[in-house]
Amino acid sequence: MICNYPKISIIVPVYKVEKYLIECLESILMQSYDNFELILVNDGSPDRSGEICDEYAIKDSRIKVFHKENRGVSSARNLGIKEARGEWLCFIDADDWLDVDYLQNFIVLFSWEEDFVIQGYVKNADEQIVSGSGFVSKFENFLEFFMYSEKNNLFNSPCFKLFRKDIVDGHNVRFDENFSLGEDHIFTLEYIRFVSKFSVSFERGYHYRISNEGNSLTQKLIDIEKFKQYVLINHNLREEVLKLNKAGKDFFIRSYQEMNRWVIYTIHSLFDTRRQLSFTAEKTEFESLLHLFKFKYGVSRISFKVDIYNMLFIIVMGASILSIKMKIKCLKFLISIVSNLN
């Protein structure tokens, strides 16, 4: 009996992306590997995005379109997971696009035993590559792969990866529809708990679009309380993965260094001049964040600029002779001379 199910289910949540959607869809349909279904979930988009989805569904039988009321990207992805028939799940954002061999980069790695497959990505601004992240060598074990991916922000998105549908369903791994900050990272970490074999591609076939429309964490004010929750959930899940894999002490130290990096980022965001908080409110939140910082472990090293910035942050935060008021003043001065942490 011949199975007609697709190998890969590509899930694309769609909302207010009429400007970019056609480029995204064309890049998917032009893939050199074509045994896939394309699930488009129109999340109540008020523009022509839904119409574009329907037009493409008429052109290509691999496309299935679902229209729903607006409940957010997590809800849209979860509906896609529910409707998927493929062995593997592949998430793509509707304003991004792919190289023609993006899926093939995964397929050539298969030994038919993997639970997780990943490649790198590049960031594009005005069609120009401005940065990216990926893999340059093989890993001796899962833990080295895991911590490398965490440090290099390769788990922060569900994109540029393949997830086994049976694991996602068998362990009820879903996007948290009630948590709108860091839910992508949390989904990946929850899934990673059940991975026993992985493969990595050195290719970077996924193009992440950087827009100027205020959608990134560096462009909009983050909710400090929600971000604190995310940092703690992130850390707890990372520690659970380390324990499940019987990690040594050095891996747990690196995990704390990762948490410290995000605590510094949150403090940096707290003092964004657009907040206009009172000193009392700043002081209360700052002390709460400082309580999360584990001084004895240090911070993950990222780049020369960020490392210097983090070192100065640590010196100021750990200075017992400085009052809280003076620490806040010093940190605000540091922030004023550093544009961002990326």
Coordinates of N, CA, C and O in Angstrom, one line a residue, residues 144-262:
E144 N 27.1 19.5 24.2 CA 27.8 20.5 23.6 C 27.0 21.2 22.5 O 27.0 22.5 22.4
F145 N 26.3 20.4 21.7 CA 25.3 21.0 20.7 C 24.3 21.9 21.4 O 24.0 23.0 20.9
F146 N 23.7 21.4 22.5 CA 22.7 22.1 23.2 C 23.1 23.4 23.7 O 22.5 24.5 23.5
M147 N 24.3 23.5 24.4 CA 24.7 24.8 25.0 C 25.2 25.7 23.9 O 25.1 26.9 24.0
Y148 N 25.8 25.2 22.8 CA 26.2 26.0 21.7 C 25.0 26.7 21.1 O 25.0 27.9 20.8
S149 N 23.9 25.9 20.9 CA 22.7 26.5 20.3 C 22.1 27.5 21.2 O 21.5 28.5 20.7
E150 N 22.1 27.3 22.5 CA 21.5 28.3 23.4 C 22.3 29.6 23.4 O 21.7 30.7 23.3
K151 N 23.6 29.5 23.4 CA 24.4 30.7 23.5 C 24.3 31.5 22.2 O 24.4 32.7 22.2
N152 N 24.1 30.8 21.1 CA 24.1 31.5 19.8 C 22.6 31.7 19.3 O 22.4 32.0 18.1
N153 N 21.7 31.6 20.2 CA 20.3 32.0 19.9 C 19.7 31.2 18.8 O 18.8 31.6 18.1
L154 N 20.1 29.9 18.7 CA 19.6 29.0 17.6 C 18.3 28.3 18.0 O 17.6 27.7 17.2
F155 N 18.0 28.3 19.3 CA 16.7 27.7 19.8 C 15.6 28.8 20.1 O 14.5 28.4 20.4
N156 N 15.9 30.0 19.8 CA 15.0 31.1 20.2 C 13.8 31.1 19.3 O 12.8 31.8 19.6
S157 N 13.9 30.5 18.1 CA 12.8 30.5 17.1 C 12.5 29.0 16.8 O 13.4 28.2 16.8
P158 N 11.2 28.7 16.4 CA 11.0 27.3 15.9 C 11.3 27.2 14.4 O 11.3 26.0 13.9
C159 N 11.7 28.2 13.8 CA 12.1 28.2 12.4 C 13.5 27.6 12.2 O 14.2 27.4 13.1
F160 N 13.8 27.3 11.0 CA 15.1 26.6 10.5 C 15.4 25.3 11.3 O 16.5 25.0 11.5
K161 N 14.3 24.6 11.5 CA 14.4 23.3 12.2 C 13.3 22.3 11.7 O 12.3 22.8 11.1
L162 N 13.5 21.0 12.0 CA 12.4 20.1 11.7 C 12.2 19.3 13.1 O 13.1 18.9 13.8
F163 N 10.9 19.2 13.4 CA 10.4 18.5 14.6 C 9.6 17.3 14.2 O 8.8 17.4 13.3
R164 N 9.8 16.2 14.9 CA 9.1 15.0 14.6 C 7.6 15.2 15.1 O 7.4 15.5 16.3
K165 N 6.7 15.0 14.2 CA 5.3 15.1 14.6 C 4.8 14.2 15.7 O 4.1 14.5 16.6
D166 N 5.4 12.9 15.7 CA 4.9 12.0 16.7 C 5.4 12.4 18.1 O 4.7 12.1 19.1
I167 N 6.6 13.0 18.2 CA 7.1 13.5 19.5 C 6.2 14.7 20.0 O 5.8 14.8 21.1
V168 N 6.0 15.6 19.1 CA 5.2 16.8 19.4 C 3.8 16.4 19.9 O 3.3 16.9 21.0
D169 N 3.2 15.4 19.2 CA 1.8 15.0 19.6 C 1.9 14.0 20.9 O 1.1 14.1 21.8
G170 N 2.9 13.1 20.8 CA 3.0 12.2 21.9 C 3.2 12.8 23.3 O 2.8 12.3 24.3
H171 N 3.9 13.9 23.3 CA 4.2 14.6 24.6 C 3.4 15.9 24.7 O 3.7 16.7 25.6
N172 N 2.5 16.1 23.8 CA 1.6 17.3 23.8 C 2.4 18.6 23.9 O 2.1 19.5 24.7
V173 N 3.5 18.7 23.1 CA 4.3 19.9 23.0 C 3.5 21.0 22.2 O 3.3 20.7 21.0
R174 N 3.2 22.1 22.7 CA 2.4 23.1 22.0 C 2.9 24.5 22.4 O 3.6 24.7 23.4
F175 N 2.6 25.5 21.6 CA 3.0 26.9 21.9 C 2.0 27.4 22.9 O 0.8 27.2 22.8
D176 N 2.5 28.0 23.9 CA 1.6 28.6 25.0 C 0.9 29.8 24.5 O 1.5 30.8 24.2
E177 N -0.4 29.7 24.3 CA -1.2 30.8 23.8 C -1.5 31.9 24.8 O -2.0 32.9 24.4
N178 N -1.1 31.7 26.0 CA -1.3 32.7 27.1 C -0.1 33.4 27.4 O 0.0 34.2 28.3
F179 N 1.0 33.1 26.7 CA 2.3 33.7 27.0 C 2.9 34.2 25.7 O 3.2 33.5 24.7
S180 N 3.0 35.5 25.6 CA 3.3 36.2 24.3 C 4.8 36.7 24.2 O 5.1 37.5 23.3
L181 N 5.6 36.2 25.1 CA 7.0 36.7 25.0 C 7.9 35.5 25.3 O 7.9 34.9 26.4
G182 N 8.7 35.1 24.3 CA 9.6 34.0 24.4 C 9.0 32.7 24.3 O 9.6 31.6 24.5
E183 N 7.7 32.6 23.8 CA 7.0 31.3 23.7 C 7.7 30.4 22.7 O 7.6 29.2 22.7
D184 N 8.3 31.0 21.6 CA 9.0 30.2 20.6 C 10.2 29.4 21.2 O 10.3 28.3 20.9
H185 N 10.9 30.1 22.0 CA 12.1 29.5 22.7 C 11.6 28.4 23.6 O 12.2 27.3 23.7
I186 N 10.6 28.7 24.4 CA 10.1 27.7 25.3 C 9.6 26.5 24.6 O 9.8 25.3 25.1
F187 N 8.9 26.6 23.5 CA 8.4 25.5 22.7 C 9.6 24.6 22.3 O 9.6 23.4 22.5
T188 N 10.7 25.2 21.8 CA 11.9 24.4 21.4 C 12.5 23.7 22.6 O 12.9 22.5 22.5
L189 N 12.6 24.4 23.7 CA 13.2 23.8 24.9 C 12.4 22.6 25.4 O 12.9 21.6 25.8
E190 N 11.1 22.8 25.4 CA 10.2 21.7 25.8 C 10.3 20.5 24.9 O 10.4 19.4 25.4
Y191 N 10.5 20.7 23.6 CA 10.6 19.6 22.7 C 12.0 19.0 22.9 O 12.1 17.7 22.8
I192 N 13.0 19.7 23.1 CA 14.4 19.2 23.2 C 14.5 18.2 24.3 O 15.4 17.3 24.3
R193 N 13.7 18.3 25.3 CA 13.7 17.3 26.4 C 13.6 15.9 25.9 O 14.0 14.9 26.6
F194 N 12.9 15.7 24.8 CA 12.6 14.4 24.3 C 13.5 13.9 23.1 O 13.2 12.9 22.5
V195 N 14.5 14.7 22.9 CA 15.4 14.4 21.7 C 16.6 13.5 22.2 O 17.2 13.7 23.2
S196 N 16.7 12.4 21.4 CA 17.9 11.5 21.7 C 18.9 11.5 20.6 O 20.1 11.2 20.8
K197 N 18.5 11.9 19.4 CA 19.4 11.9 18.3 C 19.1 13.1 17.4 O 18.0 13.4 17.1
F198 N 20.2 13.9 17.0 CA 20.0 15.1 16.3 C 21.0 15.2 15.1 O 22.0 14.4 15.1
S199 N 20.7 16.0 14.2 CA 21.6 16.3 13.1 C 21.7 17.8 12.8 O 20.6 18.5 13.0
V200 N 22.8 18.3 12.4 CA 23.0 19.7 12.1 C 23.5 19.9 10.7 O 24.3 19.1 10.3
S201 N 23.0 20.9 10.0 CA 23.5 21.3 8.7 C 24.4 22.5 8.9 O 24.0 23.5 9.6
F202 N 25.4 22.6 8.1 CA 26.3 23.8 8.1 C 25.7 24.9 7.2 O 26.2 26.0 7.2
E203 N 24.6 24.6 6.5 CA 24.0 25.6 5.6 C 23.2 26.6 6.4 O 22.8 26.3 7.5
R204 N 22.9 27.7 5.8 CA 22.1 28.8 6.4 C 21.0 29.2 5.3 O 21.1 30.3 4.7
G205 N 20.0 28.3 5.1 CA 19.1 28.5 4.0 C 17.9 29.3 4.4 O 17.0 29.5 3.5
Y206 N 17.8 29.8 5.6 CA 16.6 30.5 6.1 C 16.9 32.0 6.2 O 17.9 32.4 6.8
H207 N 16.1 32.8 5.6 CA 16.3 34.3 5.6 C 15.3 34.9 6.5 O 14.1 35.0 6.2
Y208 N 15.8 35.5 7.6 CA 14.9 36.2 8.6 C 14.9 37.7 8.2 O 16.0 38.3 8.2
R209 N 13.7 38.2 8.0 CA 13.6 39.6 7.6 C 13.6 40.5 8.9 O 12.8 40.3 9.7
I210 N 14.5 41.5 8.9 CA 14.5 42.5 9.9 C 13.7 43.7 9.4 O 14.1 44.3 8.4
S211 N 12.6 44.0 10.0 CA 11.7 45.1 9.5 C 12.0 46.3 10.4 O 12.6 46.3 11.5
N212 N 11.4 47.4 10.0 CA 11.5 48.7 10.7 C 10.2 49.1 11.3 O 9.9 50.2 11.5
E213 N 9.3 48.0 11.5 CA 8.0 48.3 11.9 C 7.7 48.1 13.4 O 6.6 47.9 13.8
G214 N 8.8 48.0 14.2 CA 8.6 48.0 15.6 C 8.2 46.6 16.2 O 7.6 46.5 17.2
N215 N 8.6 45.5 15.5 CA 8.2 44.2 15.9 C 9.2 43.5 16.7 O 8.9 42.5 17.3
S216 N 10.5 43.9 16.7 CA 11.5 43.2 17.4 C 11.7 43.7 18.9 O 11.2 44.8 19.2
L217 N 12.3 42.9 19.7 CA 12.5 43.2 21.1 C 13.3 44.5 21.3 O 13.1 45.3 22.2
T218 N 14.2 44.7 20.3 CA 15.1 45.9 20.4 C 14.4 47.2 20.0 O 14.8 48.3 20.2
Q219 N 13.2 47.0 19.3 CA 12.5 48.2 18.8 C 11.3 48.6 19.7 O 10.9 49.7 19.7
K220 N 10.8 47.7 20.4 CA 9.6 48.0 21.3 C 9.9 47.7 22.7 O 10.8 47.0 23.1
L221 N 9.2 48.4 23.6 CA 9.4 48.2 25.0 C 8.8 46.8 25.4 O 7.7 46.5 25.1
I222 N 9.7 46.1 26.1 CA 9.2 44.8 26.6 C 8.5 44.9 27.9 O 8.8 45.8 28.7
D223 N 7.7 44.0 28.2 CA 7.0 43.8 29.5 C 8.0 43.2 30.4 O 8.3 42.0 30.3
I224 N 8.5 44.0 31.4 CA 9.6 43.5 32.3 C 9.1 42.3 33.1 O 9.9 41.3 33.2
E225 N 7.9 42.3 33.6 CA 7.5 41.2 34.4 C 7.4 39.9 33.6 O 7.8 38.9 34.0
K226 N 6.8 40.0 32.4 CA 6.7 38.9 31.5 C 8.1 38.4 31.1 O 8.3 37.2 31.0
F227 N 9.0 39.3 30.9 CA 10.4 38.9 30.4 C 11.1 38.2 31.6 O 11.8 37.2 31.4
K228 N 10.9 38.6 32.8 CA 11.4 38.0 34.0 C 10.9 36.5 34.0 O 11.7 35.6 34.3
Q229 N 9.6 36.4 33.8 CA 9.0 35.0 33.8 C 9.7 34.2 32.7 O 10.0 33.0 32.9
Y230 N 9.8 34.7 31.5 CA 10.5 34.0 30.4 C 11.9 33.6 30.8 O 12.3 32.4 30.6
V231 N 12.7 34.5 31.4 CA 14.1 34.2 31.7 C 14.1 33.0 32.7 O 14.9 32.1 32.6
L232 N 13.2 33.0 33.7 CA 13.2 31.9 34.7 C 12.7 30.6 34.1 O 13.2 29.5 34.3
I233 N 11.6 30.6 33.3 CA 11.1 29.4 32.6 C 12.2 28.8 31.7 O 12.5 27.6 31.7
N234 N 12.8 29.7 30.9 CA 13.9 29.3 30.0 C 15.0 28.6 30.8 O 15.5 27.5 30.5
H235 N 15.4 29.2 32.0 CA 16.5 28.6 32.8 C 16.1 27.3 33.3 O 16.9 26.3 33.3
N236 N 14.9 27.2 33.8 CA 14.4 25.9 34.4 C 14.4 24.8 33.4 O 14.7 23.7 33.7
L237 N 13.9 25.1 32.2 CA 13.8 24.1 31.2 C 15.2 23.7 30.7 O 15.5 22.5 30.5
R238 N 16.1 24.6 30.6 CA 17.5 24.3 30.3 C 18.1 23.4 31.3 O 18.8 22.4 31.0
E239 N 17.9 23.7 32.6 CA 18.4 22.9 33.6 C 17.8 21.5 33.6 O 18.5 20.5 33.9
E240 N 16.5 21.4 33.3 CA 15.9 20.1 33.2 C 16.5 19.2 32.1 O 16.8 18.0 32.2
V241 N 16.8 19.9 30.9 CA 17.5 19.2 29.8 C 18.9 18.7 30.3 O 19.3 17.5 30.0
L242 N 19.6 19.5 31.0 CA 20.9 19.1 31.5 C 20.9 18.0 32.4 O 21.7 17.0 32.4
K243 N 19.9 18.0 33.3 CA 19.7 16.9 34.3 C 19.4 15.6 33.6 O 19.9 14.5 33.9
L244 N 18.5 15.7 32.6 CA 18.0 14.5 31.9 C 19.2 13.8 31.1 O 19.3 12.6 30.9
N245 N 20.2 14.7 30.7 CA 21.4 14.2 30.0 C 22.6 14.0 30.9 O 23.7 13.9 30.4
K246 N 22.4 14.0 32.2 CA 23.4 13.8 33.2 C 24.6 14.7 33.0 O 25.8 14.2 32.9
A247 N 24.4 16.0 32.8 CA 25.4 16.9 32.6 C 26.3 17.2 33.8 O 25.9 17.0 34.9
G248 N 27.6 17.5 33.5 CA 28.5 17.8 34.6 C 28.4 19.2 35.1 O 27.6 20.0 34.5
K249 N 29.1 19.6 36.1 CA 29.0 20.9 36.7 C 29.2 22.0 35.8 O 28.6 23.1 35.8
D250 N 30.2 21.8 34.8 CA 30.5 22.9 33.9 C 29.4 23.3 33.1 O 29.2 24.5 32.7
F251 N 28.5 22.4 32.7 CA 27.4 22.7 31.9 C 26.3 23.5 32.7 O 25.7 24.5 32.1
F252 N 26.2 23.2 33.9 CA 25.3 24.0 34.8 C 25.8 25.4 35.0 O 25.0 26.4 35.0
I253 N 27.1 25.6 35.1 CA 27.7 26.9 35.2 C 27.4 27.7 33.9 O 27.0 28.9 34.0
R254 N 27.5 27.1 32.8 CA 27.2 27.8 31.5 C 25.8 28.1 31.4 O 25.4 29.1 30.8
S255 N 24.9 27.3 32.0 CA 23.5 27.6 32.0 C 23.2 28.9 32.8 O 22.4 29.7 32.4
Y256 N 23.9 29.0 34.0 CA 23.7 30.2 34.8 C 24.3 31.4 34.1 O 23.7 32.5 34.2
Q257 N 25.3 31.2 33.3 CA 25.9 32.3 32.6 C 24.9 32.8 31.5 O 24.8 34.0 31.3
E258 N 24.2 31.9 30.9 CA 23.1 32.3 30.0 C 22.0 33.1 30.7 O 21.6 34.1 30.1
M259 N 21.6 32.6 31.8 CA 20.6 33.3 32.6 C 21.0 34.7 32.9 O 20.3 35.7 32.8
N260 N 22.3 34.8 33.4 CA 22.8 36.1 33.7 C 22.8 37.1 32.5 O 22.6 38.3 32.6
R261 N 23.1 36.5 31.3 CA 23.1 37.4 30.1 C 21.8 38.0 29.9 O 21.6 39.2 29.6
W262 N 20.7 37.2 30.1 CA 19.4 37.7 29.9 C 18.9 38.6 31.0 O 18.1 39.5 30.8

